């Protein structure tokens, strides 16, 4: 089973549970306060997931390490390498 | 004399490490190249330096796909300088793709560990001894470099997926058999398959340096193809 199919199954099961409970199918009558919370729950979860994703990406981008030392070191070693290789007979 | 009972440490994977015929670990670096005339001598010099300084048994397999810029000529010079036991030239006639380059390289590699990296200096070989140390520490099947943890990071914003990884030879062979994607998605797919097969994966923080930083490479193109690749993997694995 691919990940896509797993997710579709999961959404189908949760979705039908939510629909059954909010429509009062199967004769299940949830008390009013529960229904008031349950009804907007999918939309609420979607928006929260979106905010979490954006927040995480933003945070990670902002705290991404900038490796200036590594860049400098590489440039120095490139000079060293070219000199050493020329000495050993490499024609660039 | 009392006999010693060695108990298995819980960290050890169920696989015993295979050693090559000399009874010692040997590390084969696979370098697929296409138009890397400038970078190839530099990456080879850095590799030789890192391995020699750490006393590691190694070889470098250069798989050139008929580069028109004379990469093969430079590779031949490097073979003369460092010896054909250390620099293995296994070129191909034309551009045949990354996956087949790895297969081709592995057929000629004599090491029991394979290191895959790009020839364009995006990753510095100085990290390889750390990869080797990490692999021994956790007896990992695969060790991958990460820019996102520890003191990993980047210089320059090239979004292209550059991968540097150490594999046990038999693990890489098995994964290449199972993978079906092309290009960089193939590298991502290897990790997905590895997890499915319960291979152990370790990570080492690395820095990625875009040597020619200054040219704008921040294209929406890369983001789109990455997302497409991700969705393809999501739907097919």
PDB file of C-alpha atoms in Angstrom:
ATOM      1  CA  UNK A   1       0.000   0.000   0.000  1.00  0.00           C
ATOM      2  CA  UNK A   2       1.461   3.332  -1.015  1.00  0.00           C
ATOM      3  CA  UNK A   3       1.592   6.302   1.334  1.00  0.00           C
ATOM      4  CA  UNK A   4      -1.056   8.032  -0.768  1.00  0.00           C
ATOM      5  CA  UNK A   5      -3.467   5.158  -0.353  1.00  0.00           C
ATOM      6  CA  UNK A   6      -2.784   5.028   3.396  1.00  0.00           C
ATOM      7  CA  UNK A   7      -3.586   8.700   3.723  1.00  0.00           C
ATOM      8  CA  UNK A   8      -6.735   8.387   1.598  1.00  0.00           C
ATOM      9  CA  UNK A   9      -7.944   5.527   3.804  1.00  0.00           C
ATOM     10  CA  UNK A  10      -7.217   7.524   6.934  1.00  0.00           C
ATOM     11  CA  UNK A  11      -9.060  10.567   5.588  1.00  0.00           C
ATOM     12  CA  UNK A  12     -12.001   8.417   4.478  1.00  0.00           C
ATOM     13  CA  UNK A  13     -12.359   6.829   7.919  1.00  0.00           C
ATOM     14  CA  UNK A  14     -12.009  10.095   9.836  1.00  0.00           C
ATOM     15  CA  UNK A  15     -14.214  11.935   7.341  1.00  0.00           C
ATOM     16  CA  UNK A  16     -17.043   9.450   7.518  1.00  0.00           C
ATOM     17  CA  UNK A  17     -16.847   9.377  11.326  1.00  0.00           C
ATOM     18  CA  UNK A  18     -17.084  13.150  11.431  1.00  0.00           C
ATOM     19  CA  UNK A  19     -19.948  13.204   8.916  1.00  0.00           C
ATOM     20  CA  UNK A  20     -21.866  10.515  10.801  1.00  0.00           C
ATOM     21  CA  UNK A  21     -21.495  12.332  14.097  1.00  0.00           C
ATOM     22  CA  UNK A  22     -22.384  15.784  12.806  1.00  0.00           C
ATOM     23  CA  UNK A  23     -25.382  14.644  10.746  1.00  0.00           C
ATOM     24  CA  UNK A  24     -26.709  12.588  13.617  1.00  0.00           C
ATOM     25  CA  UNK A  25     -26.761   9.458  11.499  1.00  0.00           C
ATOM     26  CA  UNK A  26     -26.963   6.016  13.138  1.00  0.00           C
ATOM     27  CA  UNK A  27     -29.308   7.602  15.630  1.00  0.00           C
ATOM     28  CA  UNK A  28     -26.394   9.114  17.565  1.00  0.00           C
ATOM     29  CA  UNK A  29     -27.401  12.417  19.078  1.00  0.00           C
ATOM     30  CA  UNK A  30     -24.392  14.173  20.579  1.00  0.00           C
ATOM     31  CA  UNK A  31     -25.110  16.912  23.110  1.00  0.00           C
ATOM     32  CA  UNK A  32     -25.145  20.396  21.552  1.00  0.00           C
ATOM     33  CA  UNK A  33     -21.820  21.756  22.894  1.00  0.00           C
ATOM     34  CA  UNK A  34     -19.967  18.735  21.424  1.00  0.00           C
ATOM     35  CA  UNK A  35     -21.600  19.205  18.047  1.00  0.00           C
ATOM     36  CA  UNK A  36     -20.712  22.902  18.023  1.00  0.00           C
ATOM     37  CA  UNK A  37     -17.052  21.998  18.435  1.00  0.00           C
ATOM     38  CA  UNK A  38     -17.105  19.011  16.103  1.00  0.00           C
ATOM     39  CA  UNK A  39     -18.698  20.751  13.137  1.00  0.00           C
ATOM     40  CA  UNK A  40     -15.909  23.265  12.360  1.00  0.00           C
ATOM     41  CA  UNK A  41     -13.143  20.899  13.503  1.00  0.00           C
ATOM     42  CA  UNK A  42     -11.861  19.850  10.019  1.00  0.00           C
ATOM     43  CA  UNK A  43     -11.573  23.465   8.873  1.00  0.00           C
ATOM     44  CA  UNK A  44      -9.874  24.401  12.133  1.00  0.00           C
ATOM     45  CA  UNK A  45      -7.386  21.523  11.856  1.00  0.00           C
ATOM     46  CA  UNK A  46      -6.598  22.420   8.241  1.00  0.00           C
ATOM     47  CA  UNK A  47      -5.859  26.030   9.092  1.00  0.00           C
ATOM     48  CA  UNK A  48      -3.752  25.014  12.105  1.00  0.00           C
ATOM     49  CA  UNK A  49      -1.762  22.564   9.991  1.00  0.00           C
ATOM     50  CA  UNK A  50      -1.155  25.301   7.410  1.00  0.00           C
ATOM     51  CA  UNK A  51       0.027  27.749  10.065  1.00  0.00           C
ATOM     52  CA  UNK A  52       2.310  25.159  11.633  1.00  0.00           C
ATOM     53  CA  UNK A  53       3.842  24.327   8.245  1.00  0.00           C
ATOM     54  CA  UNK A  54       4.443  27.984   7.366  1.00  0.00           C
ATOM     55  CA  UNK A  55       5.806  28.712  10.810  1.00  0.00           C
ATOM     56  CA  UNK A  56       8.217  25.790  10.715  1.00  0.00           C
ATOM     57  CA  UNK A  57       9.507  26.699   7.251  1.00  0.00           C
ATOM     58  CA  UNK A  58       9.924  30.330   8.271  1.00  0.00           C
ATOM     59  CA  UNK A  59      11.757  29.418  11.457  1.00  0.00           C
ATOM     60  CA  UNK A  60      14.068  26.970   9.713  1.00  0.00           C
ATOM     61  CA  UNK A  61      14.894  29.458   6.953  1.00  0.00           C
ATOM     62  CA  UNK A  62      15.618  32.161   9.495  1.00  0.00           C
ATOM     63  CA  UNK A  63      17.882  29.958  11.600  1.00  0.00           C
ATOM     64  CA  UNK A  64      19.639  28.210   8.709  1.00  0.00           C
ATOM     65  CA  UNK A  65      23.388  28.310   9.319  1.00  0.00           C
ATOM     66  CA  UNK A  66      25.419  30.438   6.961  1.00  0.00           C
ATOM     67  CA  UNK A  67      28.819  28.869   6.403  1.00  0.00           C
ATOM     68  CA  UNK A  68      31.128  31.712   5.523  1.00  0.00           C
ATOM     69  CA  UNK A  69      34.128  30.012   7.147  1.00  0.00           C
ATOM     70  CA  UNK A  70      33.600  26.933   5.021  1.00  0.00           C
ATOM     71  CA  UNK A  71      33.495  29.046   1.877  1.00  0.00           C
ATOM     72  CA  UNK A  72      36.741  30.832   2.803  1.00  0.00           C
ATOM     73  CA  UNK A  73      38.441  27.575   3.686  1.00  0.00           C
ATOM     74  CA  UNK A  74      37.409  26.070   0.371  1.00  0.00           C
ATOM     75  CA  UNK A  75      38.807  28.998  -1.613  1.00  0.00           C
ATOM     76  CA  UNK A  76      42.135  28.723   0.243  1.00  0.00           C
ATOM     77  CA  UNK A  77      42.345  25.003  -0.379  1.00  0.00           C
ATOM     78  CA  UNK A  78      41.546  25.459  -4.042  1.00  0.00           C
ATOM     79  CA  UNK A  79      44.635  27.694  -4.350  1.00  0.00           C
ATOM     80  CA  UNK A  80      46.706  25.140  -2.501  1.00  0.00           C
ATOM     81  CA  UNK A  81      45.395  22.318  -4.669  1.00  0.00           C
ATOM     82  CA  UNK A  82      46.116  24.097  -7.936  1.00  0.00           C
ATOM     83  CA  UNK A  83      49.682  24.862  -6.843  1.00  0.00           C
ATOM     84  CA  UNK A  84      50.345  21.331  -5.677  1.00  0.00           C
ATOM     85  CA  UNK A  85      48.856  19.726  -8.771  1.00  0.00           C
ATOM     86  CA  UNK A  86      50.783  22.041 -11.108  1.00  0.00           C
ATOM     87  CA  UNK A  87      53.942  20.991  -9.273  1.00  0.00           C
ATOM     88  CA  UNK A  88      53.052  17.356  -9.865  1.00  0.00           C
ATOM     89  CA  UNK A  89      52.646  17.951 -13.572  1.00  0.00           C
ATOM     90  CA  UNK A  90      48.952  18.582 -14.095  1.00  0.00           C
ATOM     91  CA  UNK A  91      48.187  20.784 -17.070  1.00  0.00           C
ATOM     92  CA  UNK A  92      44.954  22.622 -16.344  1.00  0.00           C
TER      93      UNK A  92
ATOM     94  CA  UNK B   1      42.007 -20.383  30.855  1.00  0.00           C
ATOM     95  CA  UNK B   2      38.477 -19.099  31.380  1.00  0.00           C
ATOM     96  CA  UNK B   3      36.652 -18.387  28.124  1.00  0.00           C
ATOM     97  CA  UNK B   4      35.304 -14.906  27.459  1.00  0.00           C
ATOM     98  CA  UNK B   5      31.689 -14.412  26.504  1.00  0.00           C
ATOM     99  CA  UNK B   6      31.180 -11.422  24.278  1.00  0.00           C
ATOM    100  CA  UNK B   7      27.643 -10.134  24.524  1.00  0.00           C
ATOM    101  CA  UNK B   8      26.164  -8.332  21.560  1.00  0.00           C
ATOM    102  CA  UNK B   9      25.745  -4.647  22.168  1.00  0.00           C
ATOM    103  CA  UNK B  10      22.121  -3.605  21.513  1.00  0.00           C
ATOM    104  CA  UNK B  11      23.304  -0.936  19.061  1.00  0.00           C
ATOM    105  CA  UNK B  12      24.647  -3.409  16.547  1.00  0.00           C
ATOM    106  CA  UNK B  13      22.502  -4.011  13.517  1.00  0.00           C
ATOM    107  CA  UNK B  14      21.693  -7.585  12.746  1.00  0.00           C
ATOM    108  CA  UNK B  15      24.004  -7.436   9.772  1.00  0.00           C
ATOM    109  CA  UNK B  16      27.660  -8.339  10.245  1.00  0.00           C
ATOM    110  CA  UNK B  17      29.892  -5.961   8.288  1.00  0.00           C
ATOM    111  CA  UNK B  18      31.396  -7.555   5.229  1.00  0.00           C
ATOM    112  CA  UNK B  19      35.097  -6.866   4.735  1.00  0.00           C
ATOM    113  CA  UNK B  20      36.928  -6.955   1.467  1.00  0.00           C
ATOM    114  CA  UNK B  21      39.422  -9.669   0.668  1.00  0.00           C
ATOM    115  CA  UNK B  22      42.354  -8.089   2.490  1.00  0.00           C
ATOM    116  CA  UNK B  23      40.339  -8.243   5.702  1.00  0.00           C
ATOM    117  CA  UNK B  24      40.404  -4.478   5.952  1.00  0.00           C
ATOM    118  CA  UNK B  25      37.764  -1.849   5.178  1.00  0.00           C
ATOM    119  CA  UNK B  26      38.145  -0.105   1.852  1.00  0.00           C
ATOM    120  CA  UNK B  27      36.150   2.913   0.745  1.00  0.00           C
ATOM    121  CA  UNK B  28      35.316   3.447  -2.936  1.00  0.00           C
ATOM    122  CA  UNK B  29      34.248   6.949  -3.930  1.00  0.00           C
ATOM    123  CA  UNK B  30      32.050   6.993  -7.026  1.00  0.00           C
ATOM    124  CA  UNK B  31      32.359  10.236  -8.996  1.00  0.00           C
ATOM    125  CA  UNK B  32      30.049  10.445 -11.982  1.00  0.00           C
ATOM    126  CA  UNK B  33      31.239  13.401 -14.032  1.00  0.00           C
ATOM    127  CA  UNK B  34      29.913  15.445 -16.891  1.00  0.00           C
ATOM    128  CA  UNK B  35      31.840  18.553 -17.883  1.00  0.00           C
ATOM    129  CA  UNK B  36      33.823  18.806 -14.675  1.00  0.00           C
ATOM    130  CA  UNK B  37      37.210  19.642 -16.142  1.00  0.00           C
ATOM    131  CA  UNK B  38      37.745  22.484 -13.670  1.00  0.00           C
ATOM    132  CA  UNK B  39      36.458  20.760 -10.569  1.00  0.00           C
ATOM    133  CA  UNK B  40      37.708  17.218 -11.001  1.00  0.00           C
ATOM    134  CA  UNK B  41      41.385  17.848 -10.109  1.00  0.00           C
ATOM    135  CA  UNK B  42      40.303  19.843  -7.074  1.00  0.00           C
ATOM    136  CA  UNK B  43      37.874  17.283  -5.725  1.00  0.00           C
ATOM    137  CA  UNK B  44      40.397  14.480  -6.275  1.00  0.00           C
ATOM    138  CA  UNK B  45      43.125  16.480  -4.517  1.00  0.00           C
ATOM    139  CA  UNK B  46      40.816  17.112  -1.537  1.00  0.00           C
ATOM    140  CA  UNK B  47      39.765  13.466  -1.411  1.00  0.00           C
ATOM    141  CA  UNK B  48      43.361  12.232  -1.494  1.00  0.00           C
ATOM    142  CA  UNK B  49      44.249  14.730   1.237  1.00  0.00           C
ATOM    143  CA  UNK B  50      41.386  13.703   3.547  1.00  0.00           C
ATOM    144  CA  UNK B  51      41.946   9.979   3.110  1.00  0.00           C
ATOM    145  CA  UNK B  52      45.730  10.120   3.406  1.00  0.00           C
ATOM    146  CA  UNK B  53      45.621  12.310   6.491  1.00  0.00           C
ATOM    147  CA  UNK B  54      43.269   9.837   8.182  1.00  0.00           C
ATOM    148  CA  UNK B  55      45.083   6.737   6.983  1.00  0.00           C
ATOM    149  CA  UNK B  56      41.984   5.367   5.289  1.00  0.00           C
ATOM    150  CA  UNK B  57      42.175   2.745   2.543  1.00  0.00           C
ATOM    151  CA  UNK B  58      40.435   4.192  -0.501  1.00  0.00           C
ATOM    152  CA  UNK B  59      39.977   4.360  -4.245  1.00  0.00           C
ATOM    153  CA  UNK B  60      38.260   6.914  -6.477  1.00  0.00           C
ATOM    154  CA  UNK B  61      36.191   5.641  -9.410  1.00  0.00           C
ATOM    155  CA  UNK B  62      35.636   8.313 -12.056  1.00  0.00           C
ATOM    156  CA  UNK B  63      32.707   7.613 -14.369  1.00  0.00           C
ATOM    157  CA  UNK B  64      32.824  10.192 -17.129  1.00  0.00           C
ATOM    158  CA  UNK B  65      29.944  10.215 -19.585  1.00  0.00           C
ATOM    159  CA  UNK B  66      31.789  11.383 -22.679  1.00  0.00           C
ATOM    160  CA  UNK B  67      32.243  14.983 -21.505  1.00  0.00           C
ATOM    161  CA  UNK B  68      32.982  17.288 -24.436  1.00  0.00           C
ATOM    162  CA  UNK B  69      35.138  19.645 -22.325  1.00  0.00           C
ATOM    163  CA  UNK B  70      38.082  17.295 -21.857  1.00  0.00           C
ATOM    164  CA  UNK B  71      37.228  15.957 -18.397  1.00  0.00           C
ATOM    165  CA  UNK B  72      38.536  12.558 -19.435  1.00  0.00           C
ATOM    166  CA  UNK B  73      41.917  14.019 -20.344  1.00  0.00           C
ATOM    167  CA  UNK B  74      42.232  15.597 -16.917  1.00  0.00           C
ATOM    168  CA  UNK B  75      41.145  12.316 -15.316  1.00  0.00           C
ATOM    169  CA  UNK B  76      43.924  10.485 -17.160  1.00  0.00           C
ATOM    170  CA  UNK B  77      46.479  12.980 -15.862  1.00  0.00           C
ATOM    171  CA  UNK B  78      45.219  12.448 -12.328  1.00  0.00           C
ATOM    172  CA  UNK B  79      45.555   8.703 -12.793  1.00  0.00           C
ATOM    173  CA  UNK B  80      49.200   9.192 -13.740  1.00  0.00           C
ATOM    174  CA  UNK B  81      49.832  11.415 -10.744  1.00  0.00           C
ATOM    175  CA  UNK B  82      48.128   9.317  -8.071  1.00  0.00           C
ATOM    176  CA  UNK B  83      48.356   5.820  -9.534  1.00  0.00           C
ATOM    177  CA  UNK B  84      45.818   3.554 -11.192  1.00  0.00           C
ATOM    178  CA  UNK B  85      45.235   1.679  -7.957  1.00  0.00           C
ATOM    179  CA  UNK B  86      43.820   4.843  -6.407  1.00  0.00           C
ATOM    180  CA  UNK B  87      42.213   6.505  -9.434  1.00  0.00           C
ATOM    181  CA  UNK B  88      40.053   4.157 -11.481  1.00  0.00           C
ATOM    182  CA  UNK B  89      38.880   5.492 -14.804  1.00  0.00           C
ATOM    183  CA  UNK B  90      35.712   3.794 -15.980  1.00  0.00           C
ATOM    184  CA  UNK B  91      34.227   6.142 -18.585  1.00  0.00           C
ATOM    185  CA  UNK B  92      31.212   5.728 -20.818  1.00  0.00           C
ATOM    186  CA  UNK B  93      30.513   6.911 -24.340  1.00  0.00           C
ATOM    187  CA  UNK B  94      27.678   9.302 -23.635  1.00  0.00           C
ATOM    188  CA  UNK B  95      25.383  10.671 -20.951  1.00  0.00           C
ATOM    189  CA  UNK B  96      23.525   7.657 -19.631  1.00  0.00           C
ATOM    190  CA  UNK B  97      22.143   8.838 -16.303  1.00  0.00           C
ATOM    191  CA  UNK B  98      23.076   8.791 -12.650  1.00  0.00           C
ATOM    192  CA  UNK B  99      21.629   5.419 -11.652  1.00  0.00           C
ATOM    193  CA  UNK B 100      23.454   3.526 -14.378  1.00  0.00           C
ATOM    194  CA  UNK B 101      26.621   5.483 -13.567  1.00  0.00           C
ATOM    195  CA  UNK B 102      26.456   4.133 -10.016  1.00  0.00           C
ATOM    196  CA  UNK B 103      25.830   0.591 -11.208  1.00  0.00           C
ATOM    197  CA  UNK B 104      28.725   0.849 -13.642  1.00  0.00           C
ATOM    198  CA  UNK B 105      30.984   2.318 -10.950  1.00  0.00           C
ATOM    199  CA  UNK B 106      30.087  -0.363  -8.415  1.00  0.00           C
ATOM    200  CA  UNK B 107      30.916  -3.140 -10.828  1.00  0.00           C
ATOM    201  CA  UNK B 108      34.500  -1.880 -10.807  1.00  0.00           C
ATOM    202  CA  UNK B 109      34.744  -0.813  -7.178  1.00  0.00           C
ATOM    203  CA  UNK B 110      36.810  -3.061  -4.947  1.00  0.00           C
ATOM    204  CA  UNK B 111      35.831  -1.464  -1.664  1.00  0.00           C
ATOM    205  CA  UNK B 112      33.273  -2.834   0.781  1.00  0.00           C
ATOM    206  CA  UNK B 113      31.871   0.659   1.364  1.00  0.00           C
ATOM    207  CA  UNK B 114      30.734   3.071  -1.339  1.00  0.00           C
ATOM    208  CA  UNK B 115      30.682   6.852  -1.059  1.00  0.00           C
ATOM    209  CA  UNK B 116      28.516   8.806  -3.437  1.00  0.00           C
ATOM    210  CA  UNK B 117      29.063  12.509  -3.915  1.00  0.00           C
ATOM    211  CA  UNK B 118      29.043  15.221  -6.560  1.00  0.00           C
ATOM    212  CA  UNK B 119      32.240  16.182  -8.343  1.00  0.00           C
ATOM    213  CA  UNK B 120      31.486  19.878  -8.205  1.00  0.00           C
ATOM    214  CA  UNK B 121      32.912  20.779  -4.780  1.00  0.00           C
ATOM    215  CA  UNK B 122      29.472  21.357  -3.253  1.00  0.00           C
ATOM    216  CA  UNK B 123      30.513  18.969  -0.477  1.00  0.00           C
ATOM    217  CA  UNK B 124      33.970  18.995   1.045  1.00  0.00           C
ATOM    218  CA  UNK B 125      35.677  15.597   1.378  1.00  0.00           C
ATOM    219  CA  UNK B 126      36.894  16.598   4.841  1.00  0.00           C
ATOM    220  CA  UNK B 127      33.570  15.242   6.132  1.00  0.00           C
ATOM    221  CA  UNK B 128      34.213  11.727   4.867  1.00  0.00           C
ATOM    222  CA  UNK B 129      36.293  10.587   7.874  1.00  0.00           C
ATOM    223  CA  UNK B 130      33.369  11.754  10.042  1.00  0.00           C
ATOM    224  CA  UNK B 131      30.983   9.677   7.959  1.00  0.00           C
ATOM    225  CA  UNK B 132      33.235   6.671   8.447  1.00  0.00           C
ATOM    226  CA  UNK B 133      33.461   7.280  12.178  1.00  0.00           C
ATOM    227  CA  UNK B 134      29.684   7.656  12.424  1.00  0.00           C
ATOM    228  CA  UNK B 135      29.112   4.477  10.469  1.00  0.00           C
ATOM    229  CA  UNK B 136      31.336   2.494  12.805  1.00  0.00           C
ATOM    230  CA  UNK B 137      29.780   4.109  15.857  1.00  0.00           C
ATOM    231  CA  UNK B 138      26.261   2.954  15.065  1.00  0.00           C
ATOM    232  CA  UNK B 139      27.040   0.152  12.635  1.00  0.00           C
ATOM    233  CA  UNK B 140      24.816   1.972  10.156  1.00  0.00           C
ATOM    234  CA  UNK B 141      23.980   0.666   6.714  1.00  0.00           C
ATOM    235  CA  UNK B 142      23.839   4.197   5.339  1.00  0.00           C
ATOM    236  CA  UNK B 143      25.245   7.535   6.533  1.00  0.00           C
ATOM    237  CA  UNK B 144      23.849  10.670   4.949  1.00  0.00           C
ATOM    238  CA  UNK B 145      25.027  14.264   5.152  1.00  0.00           C
ATOM    239  CA  UNK B 146      22.547  16.842   6.391  1.00  0.00           C
ATOM    240  CA  UNK B 147      22.630  20.614   6.157  1.00  0.00           C
ATOM    241  CA  UNK B 148      19.805  21.031   8.621  1.00  0.00           C
ATOM    242  CA  UNK B 149      21.106  19.600  11.886  1.00  0.00           C
ATOM    243  CA  UNK B 150      23.997  20.296  14.208  1.00  0.00           C
ATOM    244  CA  UNK B 151      26.404  22.767  12.704  1.00  0.00           C
ATOM    245  CA  UNK B 152      25.412  21.953   9.159  1.00  0.00           C
ATOM    246  CA  UNK B 153      24.554  24.820   6.862  1.00  0.00           C
ATOM    247  CA  UNK B 154      25.039  26.417   3.481  1.00  0.00           C
ATOM    248  CA  UNK B 155      26.932  29.184   1.762  1.00  0.00           C
ATOM    249  CA  UNK B 156      24.947  30.287  -1.239  1.00  0.00           C
ATOM    250  CA  UNK B 157      21.399  29.371  -2.114  1.00  0.00           C
ATOM    251  CA  UNK B 158      21.642  26.558  -4.627  1.00  0.00           C
ATOM    252  CA  UNK B 159      18.491  24.583  -4.056  1.00  0.00           C
ATOM    253  CA  UNK B 160      19.583  21.619  -6.133  1.00  0.00           C
ATOM    254  CA  UNK B 161      19.500  18.415  -4.195  1.00  0.00           C
ATOM    255  CA  UNK B 162      23.140  17.596  -3.603  1.00  0.00           C
ATOM    256  CA  UNK B 163      23.662  14.345  -1.798  1.00  0.00           C
ATOM    257  CA  UNK B 164      26.706  12.938  -0.076  1.00  0.00           C
ATOM    258  CA  UNK B 165      26.246   9.453   1.375  1.00  0.00           C
ATOM    259  CA  UNK B 166      28.185   6.459   2.553  1.00  0.00           C
ATOM    260  CA  UNK B 167      26.684   3.023   1.891  1.00  0.00           C
ATOM    261  CA  UNK B 168      27.653  -0.533   2.591  1.00  0.00           C
ATOM    262  CA  UNK B 169      28.287  -1.913  -0.865  1.00  0.00           C
ATOM    263  CA  UNK B 170      25.646  -4.648  -0.681  1.00  0.00           C
ATOM    264  CA  UNK B 171      23.067  -2.180   0.647  1.00  0.00           C
ATOM    265  CA  UNK B 172      23.605   0.187  -2.296  1.00  0.00           C
ATOM    266  CA  UNK B 173      23.364  -2.686  -4.745  1.00  0.00           C
ATOM    267  CA  UNK B 174      20.069  -3.808  -3.244  1.00  0.00           C
ATOM    268  CA  UNK B 175      18.631  -0.266  -3.244  1.00  0.00           C
ATOM    269  CA  UNK B 176      19.576   0.485  -6.831  1.00  0.00           C
ATOM    270  CA  UNK B 177      17.807  -2.705  -7.877  1.00  0.00           C
ATOM    271  CA  UNK B 178      14.622  -1.518  -6.191  1.00  0.00           C
ATOM    272  CA  UNK B 179      14.567   2.118  -7.301  1.00  0.00           C
ATOM    273  CA  UNK B 180      12.643   3.190 -10.366  1.00  0.00           C
ATOM    274  CA  UNK B 181      12.905   6.993 -10.525  1.00  0.00           C
ATOM    275  CA  UNK B 182      15.363   9.103 -12.477  1.00  0.00           C
ATOM    276  CA  UNK B 183      17.685  11.941 -11.575  1.00  0.00           C
ATOM    277  CA  UNK B 184      17.542  13.478  -8.138  1.00  0.00           C
ATOM    278  CA  UNK B 185      14.220  11.886  -7.255  1.00  0.00           C
ATOM    279  CA  UNK B 186      16.114   8.610  -7.438  1.00  0.00           C
ATOM    280  CA  UNK B 187      18.342   9.763  -4.565  1.00  0.00           C
ATOM    281  CA  UNK B 188      15.262  10.547  -2.483  1.00  0.00           C
ATOM    282  CA  UNK B 189      13.694   7.246  -3.425  1.00  0.00           C
ATOM    283  CA  UNK B 190      16.758   5.388  -2.161  1.00  0.00           C
ATOM    284  CA  UNK B 191      16.137   6.629   1.356  1.00  0.00           C
ATOM    285  CA  UNK B 192      12.449   5.715   1.185  1.00  0.00           C
ATOM    286  CA  UNK B 193      13.305   2.188   0.031  1.00  0.00           C
ATOM    287  CA  UNK B 194      16.039   1.941   2.647  1.00  0.00           C
ATOM    288  CA  UNK B 195      13.530   2.653   5.410  1.00  0.00           C
ATOM    289  CA  UNK B 196      11.102   0.144   3.962  1.00  0.00           C
ATOM    290  CA  UNK B 197      13.832  -2.487   4.022  1.00  0.00           C
ATOM    291  CA  UNK B 198      14.697  -1.546   7.614  1.00  0.00           C
ATOM    292  CA  UNK B 199      18.206  -0.395   6.869  1.00  0.00           C
ATOM    293  CA  UNK B 200      19.750   1.791   9.557  1.00  0.00           C
ATOM    294  CA  UNK B 201      20.562   5.363   8.582  1.00  0.00           C
ATOM    295  CA  UNK B 202      22.880   7.754  10.387  1.00  0.00           C
ATOM    296  CA  UNK B 203      23.369  11.464   9.787  1.00  0.00           C
ATOM    297  CA  UNK B 204      26.378  13.768   9.877  1.00  0.00           C
ATOM    298  CA  UNK B 205      26.041  17.582   9.773  1.00  0.00           C
ATOM    299  CA  UNK B 206      27.819  18.997   6.748  1.00  0.00           C
ATOM    300  CA  UNK B 207      28.270  22.370   5.126  1.00  0.00           C
ATOM    301  CA  UNK B 208      27.382  22.934   1.519  1.00  0.00           C
ATOM    302  CA  UNK B 209      29.360  25.586  -0.306  1.00  0.00           C
ATOM    303  CA  UNK B 210      28.228  27.006  -3.591  1.00  0.00           C
ATOM    304  CA  UNK B 211      31.630  27.864  -5.002  1.00  0.00           C
ATOM    305  CA  UNK B 212      30.372  30.233  -7.643  1.00  0.00           C
ATOM    306  CA  UNK B 213      28.013  32.029  -5.316  1.00  0.00           C
ATOM    307  CA  UNK B 214      26.989  35.278  -6.835  1.00  0.00           C
ATOM    308  CA  UNK B 215      25.126  33.880  -9.784  1.00  0.00           C
ATOM    309  CA  UNK B 216      21.459  33.655  -9.003  1.00  0.00           C
ATOM    310  CA  UNK B 217      20.337  30.055  -8.846  1.00  0.00           C
ATOM    311  CA  UNK B 218      17.238  30.583  -6.768  1.00  0.00           C
ATOM    312  CA  UNK B 219      14.867  29.439  -9.472  1.00  0.00           C
ATOM    313  CA  UNK B 220      11.263  28.451  -8.978  1.00  0.00           C
ATOM    314  CA  UNK B 221      12.091  25.587 -11.303  1.00  0.00           C
ATOM    315  CA  UNK B 222      13.977  23.682  -8.629  1.00  0.00           C
ATOM    316  CA  UNK B 223      11.185  24.100  -6.098  1.00  0.00           C
ATOM    317  CA  UNK B 224       8.617  22.841  -8.600  1.00  0.00           C
ATOM    318  CA  UNK B 225      10.635  19.802  -9.618  1.00  0.00           C
ATOM    319  CA  UNK B 226      11.378  18.975  -5.979  1.00  0.00           C
ATOM    320  CA  UNK B 227       7.659  19.082  -5.125  1.00  0.00           C
ATOM    321  CA  UNK B 228       6.817  17.024  -8.179  1.00  0.00           C
ATOM    322  CA  UNK B 229       9.392  14.448  -7.152  1.00  0.00           C
ATOM    323  CA  UNK B 230       8.075  14.383  -3.605  1.00  0.00           C
ATOM    324  CA  UNK B 231       4.486  13.868  -4.764  1.00  0.00           C
ATOM    325  CA  UNK B 232       5.569  11.140  -7.171  1.00  0.00           C
ATOM    326  CA  UNK B 233       7.278   9.286  -4.353  1.00  0.00           C
ATOM    327  CA  UNK B 234       4.241   9.806  -2.132  1.00  0.00           C
ATOM    328  CA  UNK B 235       1.994   8.213  -4.713  1.00  0.00           C
ATOM    329  CA  UNK B 236       4.266   5.355  -5.716  1.00  0.00           C
ATOM    330  CA  UNK B 237       5.969   4.080  -2.566  1.00  0.00           C
TER     331      UNK B 237
END
